[in-house]
GROMACS .gro file of C-alpha atoms in nm:
model
  349
    1MET     CA    1   5.325   2.671  -2.573
    2SER     CA    2   5.344   2.987  -2.366
    3ARG     CA    3   5.184   2.861  -1.944
    4ARG     CA    4   4.823   2.999  -2.019
    5ALA     CA    5   4.803   2.762  -2.347
    6ALA     CA    6   4.816   2.469  -2.181
    7THR     CA    7   4.647   2.638  -1.821
    8LEU     CA    8   4.353   2.631  -2.058
    9THR     CA    9   4.501   2.295  -2.206
   10THR     CA   10   4.462   2.159  -1.911
   11ALA     CA   11   4.102   2.316  -1.811
   12SER     CA   12   3.995   2.117  -2.154
   13VAL     CA   13   4.157   1.791  -2.022
   14ILE     CA   14   4.025   1.829  -1.630
   15VAL     CA   15   3.685   1.932  -1.818
   16LEU     CA   16   3.702   1.642  -2.062
   17VAL     CA   17   3.774   1.390  -1.790
   18LEU     CA   18   3.475   1.512  -1.559
   19ALA     CA   19   3.200   1.453  -1.839
   20ILE     CA   20   3.384   1.118  -1.944
   21ILE     CA   21   3.340   1.044  -1.605
   22GLY     CA   22   2.958   1.255  -1.537
   23SER     CA   23   2.843   1.105  -1.798
   24VAL     CA   24   2.953   0.684  -1.691
   25MET     CA   25   2.864   0.727  -1.324
   26ARG     CA   26   2.543   0.604  -1.220
   27VAL     CA   27   2.353   0.733  -0.910
   28PRO     CA   28   2.076   0.664  -0.683
   29TYR     CA   29   1.884   0.977  -0.786
   30VAL     CA   30   1.560   0.972  -0.944
   31ALA     CA   31   1.435   1.238  -1.118
   32LEU     CA   32   1.118   1.345  -1.173
   33THR     CA   33   0.987   1.530  -1.460
   34PRO     CA   34   0.600   1.690  -1.532
   35GLY     CA   35   0.437   1.421  -1.696
   36PRO     CA   36   0.164   1.407  -1.976
   37THR     CA   37  -0.248   1.561  -1.824
   38SER     CA   38  -0.536   1.387  -1.902
   39ASN     CA   39  -0.890   1.548  -1.956
   40THR     CA   40  -1.126   1.330  -1.737
   41LEU     CA   41  -1.426   1.446  -1.913
   42GLY     CA   42  -1.249   1.356  -2.286
   43THR     CA   43  -1.111   1.056  -2.441
   44ASN     CA   44  -0.835   0.824  -2.371
   45ASP     CA   45  -0.487   0.757  -2.526
   46LYS     CA   46  -0.790   0.508  -2.729
   47GLY     CA   47  -1.007   0.749  -2.806
   48GLN     CA   48  -1.318   0.674  -2.604
   49PRO     CA   49  -1.358   0.826  -2.317
   50LEU     CA   50  -1.192   0.775  -2.030
   51ILE     CA   51  -1.483   0.790  -1.752
   52ARG     CA   52  -1.798   0.532  -1.909
   53ILE     CA   53  -2.079   0.529  -1.748
   54GLU     CA   54  -2.354   0.309  -1.795
   55GLY     CA   55  -2.737   0.229  -1.653
   56ARG     CA   56  -2.763   0.561  -1.609
   57GLN     CA   57  -2.872   0.898  -1.688
   58THR     CA   58  -2.580   1.134  -1.764
   59TYR     CA   59  -2.539   1.476  -1.967
   60PRO     CA   60  -2.296   1.643  -2.185
   61GLY     CA   61  -2.031   1.862  -2.010
   62GLY     CA   62  -1.760   2.093  -2.137
   63GLY     CA   63  -1.422   2.254  -1.994
   64HIS     CA   64  -1.126   2.065  -1.868
   65LEU     CA   65  -1.120   1.901  -1.561
   66ASN     CA   66  -0.719   1.735  -1.602
   67PHE     CA   67  -0.568   1.493  -1.408
   68THR     CA   68  -0.193   1.558  -1.382
   69THR     CA   69   0.092   1.302  -1.369
   70VAL     CA   70   0.475   1.313  -1.299
   71THR     CA   71   0.785   1.074  -1.521
   72TYR     CA   72   1.072   0.914  -1.357
   73ARG     CA   73   1.335   0.837  -1.498
   74GLY     CA   74   1.620   0.664  -1.238
   75GLY     CA   75   1.531   0.348  -1.040
   76PRO     CA   76   1.765   0.029  -0.931
   77SER     CA   77   1.725  -0.043  -1.345
   78GLY     CA   78   1.817   0.196  -1.450
   79ARG     CA   79   1.979   0.449  -1.285
   80ILE     CA   80   2.059   0.792  -1.414
   81ASP     CA   81   2.394   0.957  -1.438
   82LEU     CA   82   2.599   1.158  -1.260
   83LEU     CA   83   2.544   1.424  -1.497
   84THR     CA   84   2.153   1.439  -1.565
   85ALA     CA   85   2.135   1.423  -1.139
   86LEU     CA   86   2.313   1.820  -1.215
   87ARG     CA   87   2.143   1.892  -1.493
   88GLY     CA   88   1.841   1.791  -1.303
   89TRP     CA   89   1.930   1.991  -0.993
   90LEU     CA   90   1.985   2.299  -1.180
   91ALA     CA   91   1.640   2.239  -1.380
   92ASP     CA   92   1.358   2.498  -1.327
   93ASP     CA   93   1.056   2.164  -1.376
   94THR     CA   94   1.307   1.906  -1.226
   95ALA     CA   95   1.364   1.730  -0.871
   96ILE     CA   96   1.553   1.475  -0.820
   97VAL     CA   97   1.532   1.293  -0.527
   98PRO     CA   98   1.638   0.999  -0.308
   99GLU     CA   99   1.637   0.657  -0.525
  100GLU     CA  100   1.449   0.521  -0.226
  101THR     CA  101   1.150   0.770  -0.226
  102ILE     CA  102   0.981   0.622  -0.485
  103PHE     CA  103   1.206   0.256  -0.435
  104PRO     CA  104   1.195   0.132  -0.143
  105GLN     CA  105   1.481  -0.094  -0.067
  106ASP     CA  106   1.240  -0.352   0.069
  107GLU     CA  107   1.053  -0.315  -0.284
  108THR     CA  108   1.147  -0.421  -0.664
  109PRO     CA  109   1.051  -0.230  -0.880
  110LYS     CA  110   0.807  -0.538  -1.016
  111GLN     CA  111   0.624  -0.431  -0.675
  112VAL     CA  112   0.668  -0.093  -0.727
  113ASP     CA  113   0.471  -0.115  -1.007
  114GLU     CA  114   0.255  -0.330  -0.864
  115GLU     CA  115   0.193  -0.164  -0.592
  116ASN     CA  116   0.116   0.163  -0.824
  117THR     CA  117  -0.158  -0.006  -0.988
  118ARG     CA  118  -0.272  -0.157  -0.735
  119GLN     CA  119  -0.305   0.212  -0.607
  120MET     CA  120  -0.475   0.363  -0.899
  121GLU     CA  121  -0.674   0.120  -0.865
  122ASN     CA  122  -0.837   0.162  -0.507
  123SER     CA  123  -0.794   0.508  -0.552
  124GLN     CA  124  -1.112   0.435  -0.873
  125GLN     CA  125  -1.272   0.310  -0.599
  126ASN     CA  126  -1.290   0.561  -0.339
  127ALA     CA  127  -1.382   0.861  -0.639
  128GLU     CA  128  -1.679   0.694  -0.763
  129ALA     CA  129  -1.781   0.606  -0.405
  130ALA     CA  130  -1.707   0.991  -0.292
  131ALA     CA  131  -1.883   1.109  -0.584
  132LEU     CA  132  -2.211   0.818  -0.533
  133HIS     CA  133  -2.189   0.942  -0.145
  134GLU     CA  134  -2.233   1.355  -0.249
  135LEU     CA  135  -2.523   1.302  -0.453
  136GLY     CA  136  -2.726   1.088  -0.246
  137ILE     CA  137  -2.703   0.793  -0.433
  138PRO     CA  138  -2.689   0.444  -0.213
  139ILE     CA  139  -2.411   0.167  -0.269
  140SER     CA  140  -2.321  -0.107  -0.108
  141THR     CA  141  -2.015  -0.262  -0.017
  142ARG     CA  142  -1.851  -0.632   0.016
  143VAL     CA  143  -1.515  -0.794   0.250
  144ILE     CA  144  -1.238  -0.876  -0.177
  145VAL     CA  145  -0.977  -1.071   0.013
  146GLU     CA  146  -0.606  -0.896  -0.123
  147GLY     CA  147  -0.306  -1.106   0.018
  148VAL     CA  148  -0.249  -1.383   0.259
  149GLN     CA  149  -0.006  -1.421   0.415
  150LYS     CA  150   0.279  -1.695   0.402
  151GLY     CA  151   0.259  -1.971   0.660
  152ARG     CA  152  -0.028  -1.782   0.837
  153PRO     CA  153  -0.387  -1.985   0.914
  154ALA     CA  154  -0.519  -1.867   0.597
  155ASP     CA  155  -0.207  -1.976   0.350
  156GLY     CA  156  -0.314  -2.261   0.095
  157ILE     CA  157  -0.687  -2.203   0.217
  158LEU     CA  158  -0.811  -1.825   0.150
  159LYS     CA  159  -0.711  -1.651  -0.182
  160PRO     CA  160  -0.702  -1.290  -0.287
  161ASP     CA  161  -1.044  -1.183  -0.469
  162ASP     CA  162  -1.199  -1.412  -0.216
  163GLU     CA  163  -1.479  -1.275  -0.062
  164ILE     CA  164  -1.583  -1.326   0.311
  165THR     CA  165  -1.926  -1.289   0.366
  166ALA     CA  166  -1.970  -1.447   0.680
  167VAL     CA  167  -1.780  -1.447   1.027
  168ASP     CA  168  -1.866  -1.712   1.300
  169GLY     CA  169  -2.197  -1.717   1.086
  170ALA     CA  170  -2.260  -1.365   1.122
  171LYS     CA  171  -2.259  -1.130   0.784
  172VAL     CA  172  -2.062  -0.898   0.773
  173THR     CA  173  -2.058  -0.648   0.433
  174ASN     CA  174  -1.797  -0.446   0.542
  175VAL     CA  175  -1.377  -0.470   0.699
  176ALA     CA  176  -1.551  -0.305   1.025
  177GLN     CA  177  -1.735  -0.580   1.081
  178VAL     CA  178  -1.456  -0.821   1.053
  179THR     CA  179  -1.201  -0.694   1.281
  180GLY     CA  180  -1.503  -0.645   1.573
  181THR     CA  181  -1.549  -1.020   1.514
  182MET     CA  182  -1.211  -1.085   1.505
  183ALA     CA  183  -1.134  -0.859   1.845
  184LYS     CA  184  -1.376  -1.079   2.064
  185HIS     CA  185  -1.122  -1.429   1.981
  186LYS     CA  186  -0.853  -1.477   2.145
  187ILE     CA  187  -0.562  -1.646   1.981
  188GLY     CA  188  -0.518  -1.947   1.932
  189ASP     CA  189  -0.910  -2.030   1.887
  190THR     CA  190  -1.089  -2.155   1.637
  191VAL     CA  191  -1.237  -1.910   1.370
  192THR     CA  192  -1.511  -1.980   1.111
  193VAL     CA  193  -1.424  -1.782   0.748
  194THR     CA  194  -1.768  -1.788   0.468
  195TYR     CA  195  -1.602  -1.705   0.119
  196THR     CA  196  -1.682  -1.705  -0.195
  197ARG     CA  197  -1.475  -1.815  -0.465
  198ALA     CA  198  -1.587  -1.786  -0.825
  199GLY     CA  199  -1.937  -1.735  -0.727
  200LYS     CA  200  -1.907  -2.112  -0.505
  201PRO     CA  201  -1.991  -2.031  -0.127
  202HIS     CA  202  -1.706  -2.221   0.132
  203THR     CA  203  -1.650  -2.257   0.490
  204ALA     CA  204  -1.259  -2.259   0.650
  205THR     CA  205  -1.261  -2.322   1.036
  206LEU     CA  206  -0.909  -2.154   1.103
  207LYS     CA  207  -0.716  -2.196   1.477
  208THR     CA  208  -0.577  -1.794   1.493
  209VAL     CA  209  -0.270  -1.700   1.575
  210ALA     CA  210  -0.085  -1.395   1.689
  211THR     CA  211  -0.054  -1.100   1.453
  212PRO     CA  212   0.267  -0.960   1.401
  213GLY     CA  213   0.289  -0.717   1.747
  214GLY     CA  214   0.172  -0.998   1.926
  215ASP     CA  215  -0.125  -0.841   2.082
  216ARG     CA  216  -0.391  -0.978   1.840
  217ALA     CA  217  -0.575  -1.282   1.712
  218ALA     CA  218  -0.574  -1.288   1.339
  219VAL     CA  219  -0.607  -1.530   1.047
  220GLY     CA  220  -0.306  -1.367   0.808
  221ILE     CA  221  -0.582  -1.161   0.592
  222VAL     CA  222  -0.557  -0.852   0.397
  223ILE     CA  223  -0.878  -0.769   0.348
  224ALA     CA  224  -1.022  -0.464   0.207
  225ASP     CA  225  -1.404  -0.309   0.142
  226GLN     CA  226  -1.494  -0.307  -0.244
  227TYR     CA  227  -1.759  -0.093  -0.290
  228LYS     CA  228  -2.100  -0.211  -0.538
  229PHE     CA  229  -2.251   0.017  -0.725
  230PRO     CA  230  -2.628   0.031  -0.892
  231PHE     CA  231  -2.478   0.101  -1.187
  232LYS     CA  232  -2.161   0.059  -1.409
  233ILE     CA  233  -1.885   0.307  -1.385
  234ASP     CA  234  -1.554   0.209  -1.614
  235ILE     CA  235  -1.268   0.466  -1.590
  236SER     CA  236  -1.027   0.408  -1.866
  237VAL     CA  237  -0.684   0.578  -1.843
  238GLY     CA  238  -0.374   0.307  -1.931
  239ASP     CA  239  -0.063   0.247  -1.791
  240ILE     CA  240  -0.109   0.491  -1.535
  241GLY     CA  241  -0.081   0.402  -1.173
  242GLY     CA  242  -0.088   0.563  -0.835
  243PRO     CA  243  -0.350   0.709  -0.637
  244SER     CA  244  -0.321   1.076  -0.684
  245ALA     CA  245  -0.620   1.135  -0.900
  246GLY     CA  246  -0.860   1.076  -0.716
  247LEU     CA  247  -0.983   1.365  -0.653
  248MET     CA  248  -1.080   1.512  -0.998
  249PHE     CA  249  -1.198   1.149  -1.061
  250SER     CA  250  -1.501   1.202  -0.830
  251LEU     CA  251  -1.565   1.535  -0.970
  252ALA     CA  252  -1.568   1.446  -1.368
  253ILE     CA  253  -1.850   1.206  -1.209
  254ILE     CA  254  -2.030   1.431  -1.075
  255ASP     CA  255  -2.043   1.628  -1.387
  256LYS     CA  256  -2.149   1.367  -1.586
  257LEU     CA  257  -2.427   1.227  -1.357
  258THR     CA  258  -2.535   1.618  -1.340
  259PRO     CA  259  -2.695   1.873  -1.559
  260GLY     CA  260  -2.509   2.191  -1.689
  261PRO     CA  261  -2.122   2.239  -1.722
  262LEU     CA  262  -1.939   2.196  -1.324
  263THR     CA  263  -1.668   2.433  -1.534
  264GLN     CA  264  -1.834   2.686  -1.760
  265GLY     CA  265  -1.587   2.616  -2.022
  266ARG     CA  266  -1.262   2.652  -1.760
  267PHE     CA  267  -0.938   2.462  -1.773
  268ILE     CA  268  -0.911   2.341  -1.453
  269ALA     CA  269  -0.634   2.105  -1.393
  270GLY     CA  270  -0.607   1.908  -1.047
  271THR     CA  271  -0.470   1.629  -0.813
  272GLY     CA  272  -0.525   1.463  -0.439
  273THR     CA  273  -0.618   1.162  -0.309
  274ILE     CA  274  -0.995   1.073  -0.171
  275THR     CA  275  -1.102   0.863   0.018
  276ALA     CA  276  -1.512   0.696   0.048
  277ASN     CA  277  -1.623   0.933   0.290
  278GLY     CA  278  -1.467   1.327   0.050
  279GLU     CA  279  -1.170   1.402   0.227
  280VAL     CA  280  -0.876   1.488  -0.038
  281GLY     CA  281  -0.522   1.387   0.078
  282PRO     CA  282  -0.152   1.508  -0.013
  283ILE     CA  283   0.053   1.425  -0.320
  284GLY     CA  284   0.371   1.401  -0.422
  285GLY     CA  285   0.477   1.567  -0.680
  286ILE     CA  286   0.330   1.877  -0.662
  287GLN     CA  287   0.532   2.092  -0.819
  288GLN     CA  288   0.611   1.887  -1.137
  289LYS     CA  289   0.209   1.878  -1.196
  290MET     CA  290   0.165   2.252  -1.181
  291ILE     CA  291   0.405   2.288  -1.391
  292ALA     CA  292   0.269   2.028  -1.635
  293ALA     CA  293  -0.065   2.160  -1.581
  294ARG     CA  294  -0.025   2.538  -1.695
  295ARG     CA  295   0.133   2.357  -1.974
  296ALA     CA  296  -0.126   2.208  -2.085
  297GLY     CA  297  -0.333   2.530  -2.033
  298ALA     CA  298  -0.498   2.507  -1.719
  299THR     CA  299  -0.571   2.863  -1.576
  300VAL     CA  300  -0.687   2.654  -1.215
  301PHE     CA  301  -0.517   2.453  -1.034
  302LEU     CA  302  -0.689   2.277  -0.676
  303THR     CA  303  -0.467   2.147  -0.422
  304PRO     CA  304  -0.444   1.917  -0.143
  305LYS     CA  305  -0.474   2.167   0.200
  306ASP     CA  306  -0.124   1.953   0.296
  307ASN     CA  307   0.071   2.060  -0.015
  308CYS     CA  308  -0.047   2.479  -0.027
  309ALA     CA  309   0.273   2.535   0.140
  310ASP     CA  310   0.517   2.402  -0.098
  311ALA     CA  311   0.257   2.533  -0.425
  312ALA     CA  312   0.227   2.877  -0.397
  313ALA     CA  313   0.609   2.937  -0.318
  314SER     CA  314   0.653   2.732  -0.716
  315ARG     CA  315   0.312   2.882  -0.893
  316PRO     CA  316   0.419   2.899  -1.179
  317ASP     CA  317   0.268   3.201  -1.282
  318GLY     CA  318  -0.110   3.258  -1.472
  319LEU     CA  319  -0.192   2.960  -1.227
  320ARG     CA  320  -0.476   3.020  -0.942
  321LEU     CA  321  -0.476   2.777  -0.712
  322ILE     CA  322  -0.748   2.710  -0.508
  323ARG     CA  323  -0.700   2.430  -0.181
  324ALA     CA  324  -0.859   2.130  -0.161
  325ASP     CA  325  -1.056   1.995   0.157
  326THR     CA  326  -1.329   1.801   0.034
  327LEU     CA  327  -1.512   1.719  -0.241
  328HIS     CA  328  -1.775   1.907  -0.099
  329GLY     CA  329  -1.576   2.211  -0.039
  330THR     CA  330  -1.426   2.154  -0.388
  331LEU     CA  331  -1.764   2.145  -0.560
  332GLN     CA  332  -1.886   2.472  -0.344
  333ALA     CA  333  -1.515   2.668  -0.425
  334ILE     CA  334  -1.566   2.524  -0.788
  335ASN     CA  335  -1.951   2.672  -0.808
  336ALA     CA  336  -1.769   2.995  -0.638
  337LEU     CA  337  -1.552   3.064  -0.877
  338THR     CA  338  -1.790   3.005  -1.196
  339SER     CA  339  -2.094   3.206  -1.093
  340GLY     CA  340  -1.856   3.468  -0.891
  341LYS     CA  341  -2.057   3.409  -0.583
  342GLY     CA  342  -1.895   3.344  -0.288
  343PRO     CA  343  -1.591   3.288  -0.091
  344ILE     CA  344  -1.259   3.059  -0.276
  345PRO     CA  345  -1.019   2.935  -0.061
  346SER     CA  346  -0.664   2.938  -0.140
  347CYS     CA  347  -0.305   2.878  -0.093
  348THR     CA  348  -0.112   3.041   0.073
  349ARG     CA  349   0.217   2.928   0.180
   0.00000   0.00000   0.00000
């Protein structure tokens, strides 16, 4: 055998061995790729309106207001192999990130999924509240127990989904009122909590203990505001989690509750968390979401201001970026876009 043939044979064997090793060696990374997009003005995978409103007049819309998603491969229960990670690092539409970015070390995959589901539910609530606030439709709130800390005074007494109606006899309708009353107590004081469970009122007297920081009195419950709307808004997105569709939900709700199509037939996609006050927040996976939007046919992408620099640096051809700071400002930008009148905030590096 010639020296050249021997060298080629040896190299081929080495490549083959490395390929075999790479295909079986699991690495603690996750591959993020563009996920499906869904038109909030359209239907879900069951053929039902993605957003359904009952008890209030609605108006037909048109065009697209798509929320975008990111698909991931990997995780503690099914790690990707080294070759997949290497291919991802070389691909324009894939991001390879450390496993703990998606799966914190102190949480199980099940807990991560449950947290994503909770974030989606909260996102929908905030989106509905922000939309109605923007339209001047009054809403009210109530205080719901989200969790009870094990071993604390409320453990075994209060349960998730209980509604807190009064503290020390004073009616409460939001979290700020509860925390304001608790702030008046010293560690070791007793506090009377009135709550409803399955429509029935209950009262519990609890002795306060120190918070984990040791500086405030607490009884060991996690509470949150839950909004009470004057009519029914149902958002059905299937098995999708996380908070990043909030902005697009709010825009679609406003479109359905106001005459005339907001998009004027344009294909607009976007992303961004939303607060009940209409503030738009940043999200992860902006590059993959832009690619998903452009592949679906979007020509405009609504981008949270804190994601603008990264978005501008990797914007797909044919996709115009509009900076989204608030729900109100985003509505103004869309109206300026469709009318051709007024400034349109854009993303820059």
